[in-house]
Amino acid sequence: MSAEAHTAEHHEGTRFYWVIGAVLAVVTILEVAITFAPWPHWIIVAILLILSFMKGAAVVMYYMHLKGDFRVLQLVFIVPMLLATVMLLMFLLLFSTHVGIAG
Amino acid sequence: MADVSHSGHTSHIANPNIGSLGVDSRKLGVWAFIGSETLFFASLITTYLVLAPVNAARADFQDPKQFLDIELTTLLAAILLASSLTMVLALAAVRRGDMRLFRVWLMSTIGLGFCFLGGQVYEFQHLYHEGVTLSSSLFGTTFFVLTGFHGTHVLIGAIWLLAVFLKVRKYPDSPENVLDVELGGLYWHFVDLVWVAIFTLIYLI
């Protein structure tokens, strides 16, 4: 690869990281703005969860380079993440009508 | 010596750290560690959320919405996201051998990490003066344990990156430099990832 081509590839790569950074910043501002919207609480919660998932996915795929990395590395991260999500949802479901626990 | 390619994957033939899965065992170890940390923080977040209605029903109830400062934590979220950007730029710089930019971006990452910690200390101090302590209510207990553990992880990450910075400065020609920066960076991005979750689930919702 020529020096010019290598430099062009490098600028292309770092520009992409800047674009991802800008998107993450915009989404964060959007998240905060949404909390002031006069919408039903469940809609706000749903939008916040979707935006937060998008931010997390962008960090993992592009900054941590998990996208396109070895399958075993994806597995080692995604399986605990799924377990964690299921655990969180199950506990919230279990205790959603049980205020007395530890109280 | 290890032959590290542009993508960060290490040559199987030259590197004794490549296991039967074809992955560098050090990188696999860090990802496995991150996987276990995911469950650790998920348990702390779950505890906070499960005990939130219990906190509301108790005599010593403290309302999180009354005490938590969204403006400050938005700034902290921006600082950590910016540090993730500088971290990935540092990795890109060391991969192409641009040591001047590598030093600039890595030191920026470490500096932003300490800015985050300063902001968190300010927040904790502010809450303490407002009467929210580790033992004042269930909110205080679960909030300080969760965010305190996260802050500790940021501190460890900053120390890790500082060690990588010093090592690369002392051995600029070491073929292990790219992987060292990549592994420290993975941990750093993970603490940013945890803050993305904490920011939404604890502060915004």
Short mmCIF file of N, CA, C and O in Angstrom, two decimals, chain A residues 6 9-10 14 17-18 24 28 31-32 35 41 45 48-49 52 55-56 59-60 62-66 68-70 72-73 76-77 80-81 83-84 87-88 91-92 95 99 101-103, chain B residues 6 9 21-23 27-28 31-32 34-35 38-39 42-43 46 49-51 53-54 57-58 70 74 81 84-85 88-89 91-92 96 105 186 189-190 192-193 196 199-201 204-205:
data_model
loop_
_atom_site.label_atom_id
_atom_site.label_comp_id
_atom_site.label_asym_id
_atom_site.label_seq_id
_atom_site.Cartn_x
_atom_site.Cartn_y
_atom_site.Cartn_z
N HIS A 6 -2.27 4.82 2.51
CA HIS A 6 -2.30 4.52 3.94
C HIS A 6 -2.80 5.71 4.74
O HIS A 6 -3.63 5.57 5.65
N GLU A 9 -6.50 6.12 4.19
CA GLU A 9 -7.25 5.12 4.95
C GLU A 9 -7.31 5.51 6.43
O GLU A 9 -8.35 5.40 7.09
N HIS A 10 -6.18 6.03 6.93
CA HIS A 10 -6.12 6.44 8.33
C HIS A 10 -7.12 7.57 8.62
O HIS A 10 -7.87 7.54 9.58
N THR A 14 -10.21 7.49 11.32
CA THR A 14 -10.38 8.38 12.47
C THR A 14 -11.61 9.28 12.29
O THR A 14 -12.26 9.62 13.26
N TYR A 17 -14.55 7.54 13.67
CA TYR A 17 -14.64 7.61 15.14
C TYR A 17 -15.21 8.96 15.59
O TYR A 17 -15.98 9.03 16.55
N TRP A 18 -14.80 10.03 14.90
CA TRP A 18 -15.34 11.36 15.24
C TRP A 18 -16.84 11.41 14.98
O TRP A 18 -17.60 12.00 15.76
N LEU A 24 -23.03 10.02 19.38
CA LEU A 24 -23.23 9.72 20.81
C LEU A 24 -23.57 11.00 21.60
O LEU A 24 -24.43 10.99 22.48
N THR A 28 -27.10 11.74 23.51
CA THR A 28 -27.12 12.07 24.95
C THR A 28 -27.95 13.34 25.20
O THR A 28 -28.76 13.38 26.14
N GLU A 31 -31.54 12.46 24.86
CA GLU A 31 -32.02 11.72 26.04
C GLU A 31 -32.45 12.69 27.14
O GLU A 31 -33.52 12.53 27.75
N VAL A 32 -31.59 13.68 27.40
CA VAL A 32 -31.90 14.64 28.48
C VAL A 32 -33.13 15.47 28.09
O VAL A 32 -34.03 15.69 28.91
N THR A 35 -36.56 13.82 28.66
CA THR A 35 -37.08 13.73 30.04
C THR A 35 -37.97 14.93 30.39
O THR A 35 -38.75 14.87 31.34
N HIS A 41 -45.22 8.69 31.01
CA HIS A 41 -43.93 8.21 31.54
C HIS A 41 -43.41 6.98 30.79
O HIS A 41 -42.22 6.87 30.51
N VAL A 45 -39.78 6.37 29.08
CA VAL A 45 -38.91 5.25 29.50
C VAL A 45 -38.53 4.40 28.30
O VAL A 45 -37.34 4.05 28.11
N LEU A 48 -36.03 6.25 26.11
CA LEU A 48 -34.72 6.33 26.78
C LEU A 48 -33.97 5.00 26.71
O LEU A 48 -32.76 4.96 26.48
N LEU A 49 -34.73 3.90 26.90
CA LEU A 49 -34.09 2.58 26.85
C LEU A 49 -33.57 2.27 25.45
O LEU A 49 -32.46 1.74 25.29
N SER A 52 -30.50 4.51 24.83
CA SER A 52 -29.37 4.04 25.64
C SER A 52 -28.78 2.75 25.03
O SER A 52 -27.55 2.57 24.99
N LYS A 55 -26.67 3.72 22.08
CA LYS A 55 -25.37 4.27 22.50
C LYS A 55 -24.41 3.14 22.90
O LYS A 55 -23.25 3.11 22.48
N GLY A 56 -24.92 2.24 23.74
CA GLY A 56 -24.10 1.13 24.21
C GLY A 56 -23.61 0.27 23.05
O GLY A 56 -22.43 -0.11 22.99
N VAL A 59 -20.80 1.96 21.13
CA VAL A 59 -19.51 1.89 21.86
C VAL A 59 -18.89 0.50 21.70
O VAL A 59 -17.71 0.36 21.37
N VAL A 60 -19.72 -0.53 21.90
CA VAL A 60 -19.19 -1.91 21.84
C VAL A 60 -18.75 -2.28 20.42
O VAL A 60 -17.66 -2.82 20.21
N TYR A 62 -18.12 -0.28 17.64
CA TYR A 62 -17.15 0.53 16.90
C TYR A 62 -15.94 0.98 17.73
O TYR A 62 -14.84 1.05 17.21
N TYR A 63 -16.15 1.32 19.00
CA TYR A 63 -15.00 1.74 19.82
C TYR A 63 -14.26 0.52 20.39
O TYR A 63 -13.04 0.55 20.51
N MET A 64 -15.03 -0.51 20.77
CA MET A 64 -14.37 -1.72 21.29
C MET A 64 -14.09 -2.72 20.16
O MET A 64 -13.53 -3.80 20.42
N HIS A 65 -14.50 -2.37 18.95
CA HIS A 65 -14.23 -3.16 17.75
C HIS A 65 -14.74 -4.59 17.84
O HIS A 65 -14.15 -5.50 17.27
N LEU A 66 -15.85 -4.79 18.57
CA LEU A 66 -16.37 -6.16 18.67
C LEU A 66 -17.02 -6.60 17.36
O LEU A 66 -17.04 -7.79 17.05
N GLY A 68 -17.07 -7.60 13.88
CA GLY A 68 -16.05 -8.13 12.98
C GLY A 68 -14.89 -8.79 13.71
O GLY A 68 -13.96 -9.27 13.07
N ASP A 69 -14.93 -8.80 15.03
CA ASP A 69 -13.87 -9.48 15.79
C ASP A 69 -14.19 -10.97 15.88
O ASP A 69 -15.22 -11.42 15.39
N PHE A 70 -13.32 -11.73 16.56
CA PHE A 70 -13.52 -13.16 16.66
C PHE A 70 -14.88 -13.49 17.30
O PHE A 70 -15.30 -12.82 18.25
N VAL A 72 -15.69 -15.90 19.23
CA VAL A 72 -15.59 -16.30 20.64
C VAL A 72 -15.59 -15.08 21.55
O VAL A 72 -16.17 -15.08 22.64
N LEU A 73 -14.98 -13.97 21.09
CA LEU A 73 -14.97 -12.74 21.89
C LEU A 73 -16.38 -12.15 21.96
O LEU A 73 -16.81 -11.65 23.02
N VAL A 76 -18.28 -14.27 24.45
CA VAL A 76 -17.84 -14.07 25.84
C VAL A 76 -18.45 -12.79 26.43
O VAL A 76 -18.66 -12.68 27.63
N PHE A 77 -18.77 -11.82 25.55
CA PHE A 77 -19.38 -10.59 26.05
C PHE A 77 -20.91 -10.64 25.96
O PHE A 77 -21.61 -10.24 26.90
N PRO A 80 -22.96 -13.00 28.81
CA PRO A 80 -23.19 -12.37 30.12
C PRO A 80 -24.13 -11.15 30.03
O PRO A 80 -24.92 -10.89 30.94
N MET A 81 -24.05 -10.41 28.90
CA MET A 81 -24.93 -9.25 28.74
C MET A 81 -26.39 -9.69 28.67
O MET A 81 -27.26 -9.08 29.30
N LEU A 83 -27.58 -12.54 29.90
CA LEU A 83 -27.89 -13.05 31.24
C LEU A 83 -28.24 -11.90 32.19
O LEU A 83 -29.20 -11.97 32.96
N ALA A 84 -27.43 -10.84 32.11
CA ALA A 84 -27.65 -9.67 32.97
C ALA A 84 -29.00 -9.03 32.69
O ALA A 84 -29.74 -8.67 33.62
N MET A 87 -31.73 -11.30 34.03
CA MET A 87 -31.75 -11.22 35.49
C MET A 87 -32.45 -9.95 35.96
O MET A 87 -33.32 -9.98 36.83
N LEU A 88 -32.09 -8.83 35.33
CA LEU A 88 -32.70 -7.54 35.69
C LEU A 88 -34.21 -7.58 35.49
O LEU A 88 -34.98 -7.21 36.39
N PHE A 91 -35.99 -10.02 38.04
CA PHE A 91 -36.08 -9.48 39.39
C PHE A 91 -37.11 -8.36 39.47
O PHE A 91 -37.86 -8.27 40.44
N LEU A 92 -37.14 -7.52 38.43
CA LEU A 92 -38.13 -6.42 38.43
C LEU A 92 -39.54 -7.00 38.37
O LEU A 92 -40.45 -6.51 39.04
N PHE A 95 -40.44 -8.63 41.86
CA PHE A 95 -40.66 -7.73 42.98
C PHE A 95 -41.55 -6.53 42.63
O PHE A 95 -41.70 -5.63 43.44
N VAL A 99 -43.68 -4.80 47.61
CA VAL A 99 -42.94 -3.68 48.18
C VAL A 99 -42.27 -4.07 49.50
O VAL A 99 -41.27 -3.50 49.90
N ILE A 101 -40.40 -6.52 50.46
CA ILE A 101 -39.10 -7.20 50.53
C ILE A 101 -38.03 -6.26 51.08
O ILE A 101 -37.85 -5.16 50.60
N ALA A 102 -37.36 -6.68 52.10
CA ALA A 102 -36.27 -5.93 52.74
C ALA A 102 -36.74 -4.61 53.35
O ALA A 102 -35.94 -3.81 53.81
N GLY A 103 -38.01 -4.37 53.33
CA GLY A 103 -38.51 -3.07 53.80
C GLY A 103 -38.89 -3.06 55.28
O GLY A 103 -38.82 -4.06 55.95
N HIS B 6 -2.75 -4.76 11.59
CA HIS B 6 -3.49 -3.50 11.72
C HIS B 6 -4.79 -3.68 12.51
O HIS B 6 -5.20 -2.81 13.27
N HIS B 9 -5.39 -8.21 15.51
CA HIS B 9 -5.29 -9.65 15.62
C HIS B 9 -3.82 -10.03 15.55
O HIS B 9 -3.05 -9.41 14.83
N LEU B 21 -8.25 -21.52 20.10
CA LEU B 21 -9.37 -20.82 19.48
C LEU B 21 -8.91 -19.80 18.44
O LEU B 21 -9.72 -19.17 17.76
N GLY B 22 -7.59 -19.61 18.36
CA GLY B 22 -7.05 -18.66 17.39
C GLY B 22 -7.05 -17.23 17.88
O GLY B 22 -6.81 -16.29 17.12
N VAL B 23 -7.35 -17.05 19.16
CA VAL B 23 -7.43 -15.70 19.74
C VAL B 23 -6.30 -15.52 20.74
O VAL B 23 -5.93 -16.48 21.43
N LYS B 27 -6.25 -11.10 25.27
CA LYS B 27 -7.45 -10.39 24.82
C LYS B 27 -8.71 -11.16 25.24
O LYS B 27 -9.69 -10.55 25.70
N LEU B 28 -8.65 -12.49 25.10
CA LEU B 28 -9.79 -13.31 25.53
C LEU B 28 -10.02 -13.14 27.03
O LEU B 28 -11.16 -13.04 27.49
N TRP B 31 -11.73 -9.81 27.73
CA TRP B 31 -13.15 -9.86 27.36
C TRP B 31 -13.95 -10.70 28.38
O TRP B 31 -15.08 -10.36 28.72
N ALA B 32 -13.35 -11.81 28.85
CA ALA B 32 -14.03 -12.64 29.86
C ALA B 32 -14.20 -11.84 31.15
O ALA B 32 -15.26 -11.91 31.80
N ILE B 34 -14.45 -8.59 31.32
CA ILE B 34 -15.50 -7.61 31.05
C ILE B 34 -16.88 -8.27 31.14
O ILE B 34 -17.83 -7.68 31.67
N GLY B 35 -16.97 -9.51 30.67
CA GLY B 35 -18.24 -10.25 30.78
C GLY B 35 -18.65 -10.43 32.23
O GLY B 35 -19.83 -10.23 32.59
N THR B 38 -19.82 -7.20 33.69
CA THR B 38 -21.17 -6.88 33.24
C THR B 38 -22.20 -7.42 34.23
O THR B 38 -23.14 -6.73 34.62
N LEU B 39 -21.99 -8.67 34.66
CA LEU B 39 -22.91 -9.28 35.63
C LEU B 39 -22.81 -8.60 36.99
O LEU B 39 -23.80 -8.43 37.69
N ALA B 42 -24.64 -5.36 36.67
CA ALA B 42 -26.07 -5.65 36.50
C ALA B 42 -26.71 -5.96 37.84
O ALA B 42 -27.85 -5.54 38.12
N SER B 43 -25.98 -6.67 38.71
CA SER B 43 -26.54 -7.01 40.03
C SER B 43 -26.70 -5.75 40.89
O SER B 43 -27.69 -5.60 41.61
N THR B 46 -29.66 -3.83 39.40
CA THR B 46 -30.89 -4.55 39.76
C THR B 46 -31.27 -4.26 41.21
O THR B 46 -32.43 -3.99 41.52
N LEU B 49 -32.77 -0.80 41.47
CA LEU B 49 -34.11 -0.67 40.90
C LEU B 49 -35.16 -1.45 41.71
O LEU B 49 -36.28 -0.99 41.89
N VAL B 50 -34.76 -2.65 42.21
CA VAL B 50 -35.71 -3.45 42.99
C VAL B 50 -36.04 -2.76 44.31
O VAL B 50 -37.18 -2.79 44.79
N LEU B 51 -35.03 -2.12 44.90
CA LEU B 51 -35.25 -1.48 46.21
C LEU B 51 -35.81 -0.06 46.10
O LEU B 51 -36.16 0.53 47.13
N PRO B 53 -38.83 1.07 44.98
CA PRO B 53 -40.16 1.20 45.59
C PRO B 53 -40.16 0.94 47.10
O PRO B 53 -41.00 1.48 47.82
N VAL B 54 -39.23 0.12 47.56
CA VAL B 54 -39.11 -0.14 49.00
C VAL B 54 -38.67 1.14 49.71
O VAL B 54 -39.19 1.51 50.76
N ALA B 57 -41.48 3.45 50.22
CA ALA B 57 -42.48 3.06 51.22
C ALA B 57 -41.97 3.20 52.65
O ALA B 57 -42.73 3.03 53.60
N ARG B 58 -40.71 3.50 52.82
CA ARG B 58 -40.12 3.54 54.17
C ARG B 58 -40.21 4.91 54.81
O ARG B 58 -40.35 5.93 54.12
N ILE B 70 -29.27 16.48 37.30
CA ILE B 70 -29.17 16.01 35.91
C ILE B 70 -28.12 16.78 35.12
O ILE B 70 -27.39 16.21 34.30
N THR B 74 -25.10 14.94 33.27
CA THR B 74 -25.03 15.01 31.81
C THR B 74 -23.62 15.41 31.39
O THR B 74 -23.05 14.86 30.44
N LEU B 81 -17.95 9.95 27.51
CA LEU B 81 -18.09 9.64 26.08
C LEU B 81 -16.93 10.23 25.30
O LEU B 81 -16.38 9.59 24.40
N SER B 84 -13.92 8.13 25.66
CA SER B 84 -13.94 6.93 24.81
C SER B 84 -13.45 7.26 23.41
O SER B 84 -12.74 6.47 22.78
N LEU B 85 -13.84 8.46 22.92
CA LEU B 85 -13.39 8.89 21.59
C LEU B 85 -11.87 9.07 21.58
O LEU B 85 -11.18 8.56 20.69
N VAL B 88 -10.07 5.67 21.58
CA VAL B 88 -10.01 4.94 20.31
C VAL B 88 -9.07 5.66 19.33
O VAL B 88 -8.41 5.02 18.50
N LEU B 89 -8.96 6.98 19.47
CA LEU B 89 -8.01 7.74 18.62
C LEU B 89 -6.57 7.42 19.03
O LEU B 89 -5.67 7.35 18.18
N LEU B 91 -5.58 4.53 20.23
CA LEU B 91 -5.31 3.20 19.69
C LEU B 91 -4.99 3.29 18.20
O LEU B 91 -4.03 2.65 17.72
N ALA B 92 -5.77 4.10 17.48
CA ALA B 92 -5.53 4.26 16.04
C ALA B 92 -4.14 4.85 15.80
O ALA B 92 -3.43 4.44 14.87
N ARG B 96 -0.69 3.03 13.88
CA ARG B 96 0.04 3.49 12.70
C ARG B 96 1.41 4.06 13.06
O ARG B 96 2.11 4.61 12.22
N TRP B 105 -3.55 11.80 22.71
CA TRP B 105 -4.89 11.22 22.92
C TRP B 105 -4.96 10.41 24.21
O TRP B 105 -5.98 10.45 24.91
N LEU B 186 -10.07 -1.42 26.02
CA LEU B 186 -11.30 -2.23 26.17
C LEU B 186 -11.92 -1.99 27.54
O LEU B 186 -13.13 -1.80 27.69
N HIS B 189 -13.42 1.58 27.69
CA HIS B 189 -14.72 1.68 27.01
C HIS B 189 -15.81 1.00 27.84
O HIS B 189 -16.95 1.45 27.84
N PHE B 190 -15.43 -0.08 28.54
CA PHE B 190 -16.43 -0.76 29.35
C PHE B 190 -16.95 0.13 30.48
O PHE B 190 -18.15 0.17 30.74
N ASP B 192 -17.14 3.27 30.43
CA ASP B 192 -18.01 4.23 29.74
C ASP B 192 -19.38 3.60 29.48
O ASP B 192 -20.42 4.21 29.69
N LEU B 193 -19.35 2.34 29.04
CA LEU B 193 -20.58 1.60 28.75
C LEU B 193 -21.46 1.49 30.01
O LEU B 193 -22.68 1.65 29.95
N VAL B 196 -23.22 4.67 30.62
CA VAL B 196 -24.37 4.84 29.71
C VAL B 196 -25.62 4.23 30.37
O VAL B 196 -26.69 4.84 30.37
N PHE B 199 -26.49 6.21 33.74
CA PHE B 199 -27.04 7.54 33.42
C PHE B 199 -28.52 7.44 33.06
O PHE B 199 -29.35 8.22 33.54
N THR B 200 -28.86 6.43 32.25
CA THR B 200 -30.25 6.29 31.82
C THR B 200 -31.12 5.73 32.95
O THR B 200 -32.17 6.30 33.27
N LEU B 201 -30.69 4.61 33.54
CA LEU B 201 -31.55 3.90 34.50
C LEU B 201 -31.66 4.60 35.85
O LEU B 201 -32.70 4.53 36.50
N LEU B 204 -31.96 9.38 34.64
CA LEU B 204 -32.98 9.92 33.73
C LEU B 204 -34.37 9.33 33.95
O LEU B 204 -35.37 10.03 33.86
N ILE B 205 -34.42 8.01 34.22
CA ILE B 205 -35.76 7.39 34.33
C ILE B 205 -36.36 7.67 35.71
O ILE B 205 -35.74 7.50 36.70
#
